[in-house]
Coordinates of C-alpha atoms in Angstrom, one line a residue:
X236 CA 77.6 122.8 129.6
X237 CA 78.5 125.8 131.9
X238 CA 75.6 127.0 134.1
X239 CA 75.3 130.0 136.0
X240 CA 74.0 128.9 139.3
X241 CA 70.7 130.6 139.9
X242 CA 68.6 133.5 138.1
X243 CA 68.8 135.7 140.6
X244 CA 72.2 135.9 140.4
X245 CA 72.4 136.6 136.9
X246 CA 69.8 139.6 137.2
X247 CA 71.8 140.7 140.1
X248 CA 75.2 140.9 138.2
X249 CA 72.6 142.8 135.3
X250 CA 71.7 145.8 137.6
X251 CA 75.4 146.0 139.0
X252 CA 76.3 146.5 135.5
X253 CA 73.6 148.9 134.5
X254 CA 74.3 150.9 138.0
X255 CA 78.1 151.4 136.2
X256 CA 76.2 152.2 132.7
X257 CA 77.8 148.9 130.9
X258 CA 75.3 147.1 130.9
X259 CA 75.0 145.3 127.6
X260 CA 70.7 144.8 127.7
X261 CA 68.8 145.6 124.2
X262 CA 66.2 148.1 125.1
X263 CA 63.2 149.1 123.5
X264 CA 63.3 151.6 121.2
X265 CA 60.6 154.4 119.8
X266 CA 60.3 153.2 116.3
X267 CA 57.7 150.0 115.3
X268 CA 60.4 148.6 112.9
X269 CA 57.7 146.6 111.0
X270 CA 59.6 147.3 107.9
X271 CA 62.7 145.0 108.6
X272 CA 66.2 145.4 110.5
X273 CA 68.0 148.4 110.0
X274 CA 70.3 148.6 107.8
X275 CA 72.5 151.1 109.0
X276 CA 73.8 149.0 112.2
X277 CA 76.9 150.3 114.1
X278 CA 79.9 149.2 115.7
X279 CA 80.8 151.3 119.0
X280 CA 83.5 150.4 121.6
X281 CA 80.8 148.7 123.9
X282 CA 79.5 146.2 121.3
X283 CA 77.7 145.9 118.1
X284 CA 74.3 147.9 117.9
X285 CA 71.8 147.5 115.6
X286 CA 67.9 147.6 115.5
X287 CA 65.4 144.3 115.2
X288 CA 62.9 143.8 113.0
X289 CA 60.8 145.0 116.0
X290 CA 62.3 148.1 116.8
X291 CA 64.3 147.2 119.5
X292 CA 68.2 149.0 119.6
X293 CA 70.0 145.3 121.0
X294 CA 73.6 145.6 121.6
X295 CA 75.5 142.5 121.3
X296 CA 79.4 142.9 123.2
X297 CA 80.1 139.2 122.7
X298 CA 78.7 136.1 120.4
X299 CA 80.5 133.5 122.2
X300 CA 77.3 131.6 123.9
X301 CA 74.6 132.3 121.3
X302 CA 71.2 130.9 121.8
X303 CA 68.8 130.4 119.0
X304 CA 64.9 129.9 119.0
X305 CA 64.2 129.1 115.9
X306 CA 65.6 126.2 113.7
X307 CA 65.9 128.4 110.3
X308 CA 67.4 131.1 112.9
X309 CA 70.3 128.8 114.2
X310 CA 71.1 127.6 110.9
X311 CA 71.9 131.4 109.9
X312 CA 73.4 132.3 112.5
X313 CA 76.2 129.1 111.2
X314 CA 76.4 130.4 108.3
X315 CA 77.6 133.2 109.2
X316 CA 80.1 131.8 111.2
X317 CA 78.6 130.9 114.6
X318 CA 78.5 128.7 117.3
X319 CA 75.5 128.1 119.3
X320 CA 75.2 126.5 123.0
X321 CA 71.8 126.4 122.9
X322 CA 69.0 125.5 120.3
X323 CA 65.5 125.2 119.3
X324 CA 64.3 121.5 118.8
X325 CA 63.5 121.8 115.1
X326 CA 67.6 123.1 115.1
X327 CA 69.0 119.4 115.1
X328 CA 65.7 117.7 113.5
X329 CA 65.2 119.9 110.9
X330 CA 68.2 121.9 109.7
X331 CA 70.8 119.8 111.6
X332 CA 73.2 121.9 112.8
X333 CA 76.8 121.4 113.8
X334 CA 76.9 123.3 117.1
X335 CA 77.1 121.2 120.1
X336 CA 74.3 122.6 121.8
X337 CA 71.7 121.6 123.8
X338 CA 67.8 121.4 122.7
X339 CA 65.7 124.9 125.0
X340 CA 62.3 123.4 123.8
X341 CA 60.1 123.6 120.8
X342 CA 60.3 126.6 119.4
X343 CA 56.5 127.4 119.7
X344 CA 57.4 126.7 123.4
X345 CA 60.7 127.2 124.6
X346 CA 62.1 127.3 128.1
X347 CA 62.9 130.5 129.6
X348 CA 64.8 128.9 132.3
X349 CA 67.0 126.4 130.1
X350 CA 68.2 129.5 128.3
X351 CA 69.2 131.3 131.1
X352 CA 70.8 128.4 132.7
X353 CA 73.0 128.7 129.8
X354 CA 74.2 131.9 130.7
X355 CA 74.0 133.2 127.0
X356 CA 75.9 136.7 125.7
X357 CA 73.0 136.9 123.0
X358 CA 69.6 135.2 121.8
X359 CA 68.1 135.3 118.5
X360 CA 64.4 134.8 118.7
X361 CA 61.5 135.0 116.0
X362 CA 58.8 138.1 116.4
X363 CA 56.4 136.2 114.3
X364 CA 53.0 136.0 116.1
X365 CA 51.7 132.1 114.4
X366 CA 53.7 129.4 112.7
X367 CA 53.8 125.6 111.8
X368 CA 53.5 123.8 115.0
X369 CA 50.9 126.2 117.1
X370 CA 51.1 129.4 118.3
X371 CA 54.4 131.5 118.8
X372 CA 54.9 134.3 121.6
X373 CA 58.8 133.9 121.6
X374 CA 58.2 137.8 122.5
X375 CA 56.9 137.0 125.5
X376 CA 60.2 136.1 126.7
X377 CA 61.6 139.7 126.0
X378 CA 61.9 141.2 129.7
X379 CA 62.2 137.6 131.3
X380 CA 65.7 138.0 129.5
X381 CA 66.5 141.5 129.7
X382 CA 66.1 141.1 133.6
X383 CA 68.8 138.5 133.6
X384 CA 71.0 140.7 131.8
X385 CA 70.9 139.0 128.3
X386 CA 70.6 140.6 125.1
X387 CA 67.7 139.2 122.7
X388 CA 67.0 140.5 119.4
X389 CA 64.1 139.9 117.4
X390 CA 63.9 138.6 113.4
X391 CA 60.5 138.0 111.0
X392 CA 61.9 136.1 107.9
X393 CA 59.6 135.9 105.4
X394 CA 61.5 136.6 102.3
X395 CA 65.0 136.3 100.8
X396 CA 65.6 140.0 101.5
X397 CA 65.0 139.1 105.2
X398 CA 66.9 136.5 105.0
X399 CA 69.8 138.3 103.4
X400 CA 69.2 140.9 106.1
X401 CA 69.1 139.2 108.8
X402 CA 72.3 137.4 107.6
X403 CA 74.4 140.7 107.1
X404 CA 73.5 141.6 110.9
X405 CA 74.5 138.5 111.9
X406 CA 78.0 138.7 109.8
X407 CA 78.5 141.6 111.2
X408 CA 78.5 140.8 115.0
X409 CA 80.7 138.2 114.1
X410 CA 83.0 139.6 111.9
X411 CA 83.1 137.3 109.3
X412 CA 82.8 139.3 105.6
X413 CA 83.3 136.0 103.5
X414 CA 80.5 133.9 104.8
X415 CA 78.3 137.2 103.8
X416 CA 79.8 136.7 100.7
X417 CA 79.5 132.9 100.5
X418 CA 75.8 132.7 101.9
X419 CA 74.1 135.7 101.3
X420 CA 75.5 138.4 97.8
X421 CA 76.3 135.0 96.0
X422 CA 73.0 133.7 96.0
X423 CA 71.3 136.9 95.7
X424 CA 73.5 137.0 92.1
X425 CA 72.2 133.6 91.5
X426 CA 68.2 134.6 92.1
X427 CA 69.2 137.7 89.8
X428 CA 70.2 136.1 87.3
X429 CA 66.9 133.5 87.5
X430 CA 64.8 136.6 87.5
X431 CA 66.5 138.2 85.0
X432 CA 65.1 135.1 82.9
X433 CA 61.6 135.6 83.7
X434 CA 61.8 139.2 83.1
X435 CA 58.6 140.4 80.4
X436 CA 57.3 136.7 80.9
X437 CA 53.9 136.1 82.1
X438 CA 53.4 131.9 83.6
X439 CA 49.7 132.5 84.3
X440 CA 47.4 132.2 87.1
X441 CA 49.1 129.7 89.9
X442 CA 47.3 128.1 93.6
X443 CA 49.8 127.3 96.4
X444 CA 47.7 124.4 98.4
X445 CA 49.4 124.1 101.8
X446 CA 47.8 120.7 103.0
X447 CA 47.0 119.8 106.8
X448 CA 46.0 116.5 107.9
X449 CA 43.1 118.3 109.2
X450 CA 42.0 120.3 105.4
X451 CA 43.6 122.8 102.8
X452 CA 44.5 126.6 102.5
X453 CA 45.6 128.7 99.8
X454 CA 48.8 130.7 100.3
X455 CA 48.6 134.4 99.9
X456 CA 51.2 136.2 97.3
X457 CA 52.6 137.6 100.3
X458 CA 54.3 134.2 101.7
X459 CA 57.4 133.0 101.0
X460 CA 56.4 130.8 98.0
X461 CA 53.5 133.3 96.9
X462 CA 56.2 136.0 96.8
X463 CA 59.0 134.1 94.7
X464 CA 56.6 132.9 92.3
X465 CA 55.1 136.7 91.9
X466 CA 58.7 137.9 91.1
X467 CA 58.7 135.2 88.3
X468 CA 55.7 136.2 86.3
X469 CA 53.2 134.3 88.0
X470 CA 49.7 135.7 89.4
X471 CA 48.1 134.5 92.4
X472 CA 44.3 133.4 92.5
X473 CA 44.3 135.2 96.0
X474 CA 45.1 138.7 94.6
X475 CA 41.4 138.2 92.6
X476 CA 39.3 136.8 95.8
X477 CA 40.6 137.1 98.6
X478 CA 38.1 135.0 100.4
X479 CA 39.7 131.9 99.4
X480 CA 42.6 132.6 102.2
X481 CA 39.8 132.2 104.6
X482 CA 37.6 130.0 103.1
X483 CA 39.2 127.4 100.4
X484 CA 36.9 125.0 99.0
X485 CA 36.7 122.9 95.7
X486 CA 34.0 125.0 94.1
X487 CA 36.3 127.9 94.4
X488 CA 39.2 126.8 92.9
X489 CA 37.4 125.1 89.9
X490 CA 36.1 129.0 90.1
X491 CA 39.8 130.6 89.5
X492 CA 41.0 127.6 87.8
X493 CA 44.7 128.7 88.1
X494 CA 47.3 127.6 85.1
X495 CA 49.3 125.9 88.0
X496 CA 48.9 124.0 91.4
X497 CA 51.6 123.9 93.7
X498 CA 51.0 121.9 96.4
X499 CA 53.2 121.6 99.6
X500 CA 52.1 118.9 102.2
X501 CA 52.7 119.9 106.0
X502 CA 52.4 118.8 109.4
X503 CA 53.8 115.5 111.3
X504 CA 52.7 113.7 108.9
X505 CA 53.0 114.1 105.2
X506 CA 50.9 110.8 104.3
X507 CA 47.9 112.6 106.2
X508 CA 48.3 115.8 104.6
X509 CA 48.1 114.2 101.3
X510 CA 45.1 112.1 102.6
X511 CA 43.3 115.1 103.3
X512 CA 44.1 116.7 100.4
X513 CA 42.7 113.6 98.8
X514 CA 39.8 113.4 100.5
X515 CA 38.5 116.6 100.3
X516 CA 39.8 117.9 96.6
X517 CA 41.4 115.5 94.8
X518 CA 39.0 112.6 94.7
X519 CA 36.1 114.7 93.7
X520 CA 35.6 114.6 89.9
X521 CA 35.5 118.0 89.6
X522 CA 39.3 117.8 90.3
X523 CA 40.2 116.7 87.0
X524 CA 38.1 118.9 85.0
X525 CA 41.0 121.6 86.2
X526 CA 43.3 123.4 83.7
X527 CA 46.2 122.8 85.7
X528 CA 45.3 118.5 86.5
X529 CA 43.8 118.4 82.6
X530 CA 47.3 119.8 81.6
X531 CA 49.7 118.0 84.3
X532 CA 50.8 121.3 85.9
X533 CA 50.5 120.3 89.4
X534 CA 53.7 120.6 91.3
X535 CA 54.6 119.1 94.5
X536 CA 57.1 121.3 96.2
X537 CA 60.1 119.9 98.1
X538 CA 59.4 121.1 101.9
X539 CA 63.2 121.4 102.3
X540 CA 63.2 124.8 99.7
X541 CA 59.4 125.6 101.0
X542 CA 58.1 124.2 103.5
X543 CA 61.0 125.4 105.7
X544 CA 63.8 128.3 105.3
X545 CA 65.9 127.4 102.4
X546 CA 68.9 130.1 103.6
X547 CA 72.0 129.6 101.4
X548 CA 69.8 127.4 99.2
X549 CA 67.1 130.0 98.2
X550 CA 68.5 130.3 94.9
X551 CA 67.7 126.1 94.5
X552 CA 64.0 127.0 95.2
X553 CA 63.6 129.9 93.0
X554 CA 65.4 127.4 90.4
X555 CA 62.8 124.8 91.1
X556 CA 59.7 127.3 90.5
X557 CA 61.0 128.6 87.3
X558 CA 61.5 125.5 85.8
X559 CA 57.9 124.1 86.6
X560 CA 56.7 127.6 85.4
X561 CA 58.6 128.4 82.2
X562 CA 60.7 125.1 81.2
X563 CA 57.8 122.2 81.9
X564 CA 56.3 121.1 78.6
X565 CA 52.4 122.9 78.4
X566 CA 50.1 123.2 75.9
X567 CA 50.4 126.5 74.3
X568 CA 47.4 128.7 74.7

């Protein structure tokens, strides 16, 4: 792959360009922009401007060596019509991607200097604070990057809205309308129309068990299952006790005794997730004395849909939950 020869030479060519007032270098900007990317992105004669999801006015003048530091990220940006040189690990493991890039680290640790090294024109990066894997400080590499001249922008995908907005940004610096159409409004008609089916429905009480091989937590209705199975009629045992975020235990789900369990294994290893799971819920006999074992309405979810991004597939995952909600046979109450 091309490789500029030294840092110091790229953040020399960065403060020749900002002497002349090119200079293509997101800067920080006044507002928090906790609420999502703007919308209202523009096109000027320098580049493509628009604001991240923290904030920060990035200006993008050309897409051609795109880095990405997440795996759901670098599959997006694909989809909307892409290339990358330069990926996060979980890129080729995880979402496989076509680009013919090379690996910058994990994306809870990726390499500053591997990303520079391939002298990128732009790098999406996640502001999320945690994730799966440890801890993530991907805004830590903010002014490393600016300094060398690089424009980095900033995404927190939760949701399909984020998804779909971070996708119509992404269409936009590189031009291409139909992959917008193809990836993003199409499957929103799709989850529309799956919505539209659950509309003046009610599926009950429901417990997301995300299993470790070191224990159990229960998802909040503010993740991305909790939230598509919220829009479907569903009601979290979180929203009544919000303890149990913090401090799950068998007594307290036999407690809310949700209509539905939806469990989704994660980690390296799936077989100790579900050990755990086992070991500290499951094999207790007050386990099966739950409305939602006693009535076989425990669900495990496929990680592909929920466990990671689902992108141009979110529709398939909204699919799956209405089905186990609404079209399982249960007894009637």
């Amino acid at each position: 792959m091309k490789r500029i020869a030294t840092k110091v030479c790229a953040c020399a060519c960065a403060l020749a360009l900002a002497a002349s007032g090119s200079a293509m270098i997101g800067c920080s900007g006044s507002n928090s922009g906790n609420d999502g990317a703007q919308q209202g992105a523009t096109s000027q004669q320098a580049g493509y401007t628009f604001t991240d999801d923290l904030g920060n006015q990035v200006t993008v003048s050309t897409h051609e060596r795109v880095v990405a530091g997440m795996g759901s990220f670098a599959n997006i940006w694909e989809l909307a019509g892409g290339t990358l040189v330069g990926a996060s690990s979980d890129a080729f493991s995880d979402y496989h991607i076509e680009s013919k890039a090379e690996k910058v680290g994990d994306f809870s640790s990726l390499n500053a200097e591997s990303i520079i090294a391939l002298n990128p024109d732009f790098v999406i990066l996640t502001g999320a604070s945690s994730g799966r894997g440890g801890g993530v400080a991907q805004t830590d590499l903010k002014d490393t990057l600016q300094a060398a001249g690089i424009p980095v922008a900033y995404f927190n995908v939760t949701t399909f809205d984020d998804y779909l907005r971070m996708l119509k940004i992404c269409c936009d610096i590189t031009g291409d309308v139909e992959a917008y159409k193809d990836n993003g409004t199409e499957v929103a008609e799709d989850i529309d129309a799956i919505k539209k089916k659950a509309e003046g429905k009610s599926a009950g009480s429901v417990a997301v068990l995300t299993t470790y091989s070191g224990g159990t937590r229960v998802q909040a209705s503010s993740t991305q299952t909790g939230t598509m199975l919220a829009e479907l009629g569903a009601s979290n045992i979180t929203d009544a006790d919000k303890s149990l975020l913090s401090d799950y235990s068998l007594e307290s789900l036999v407690k809310a005794d949700p209509d539905f369990i939806f469990l989704l294994p994660m980690g390296d290893s799936s077989e100790a997730a579900q050990k755990a799971l086992k070991d500290q819920t499951t094999a207790n006999p007050a386990w099966k004395e739950l409305t939602a074992v006693k009535e076989g309405r425990v669900i495990t979810l496929n990680p592909k849909l929920f466990l990671y991004k689902p992108n141009d597939n979110w529709d398939d995952a909204y699919e799956e939950l209405y089905e186990a909600l609404y079209e399982t046979p249960r007894e009637q109450k």
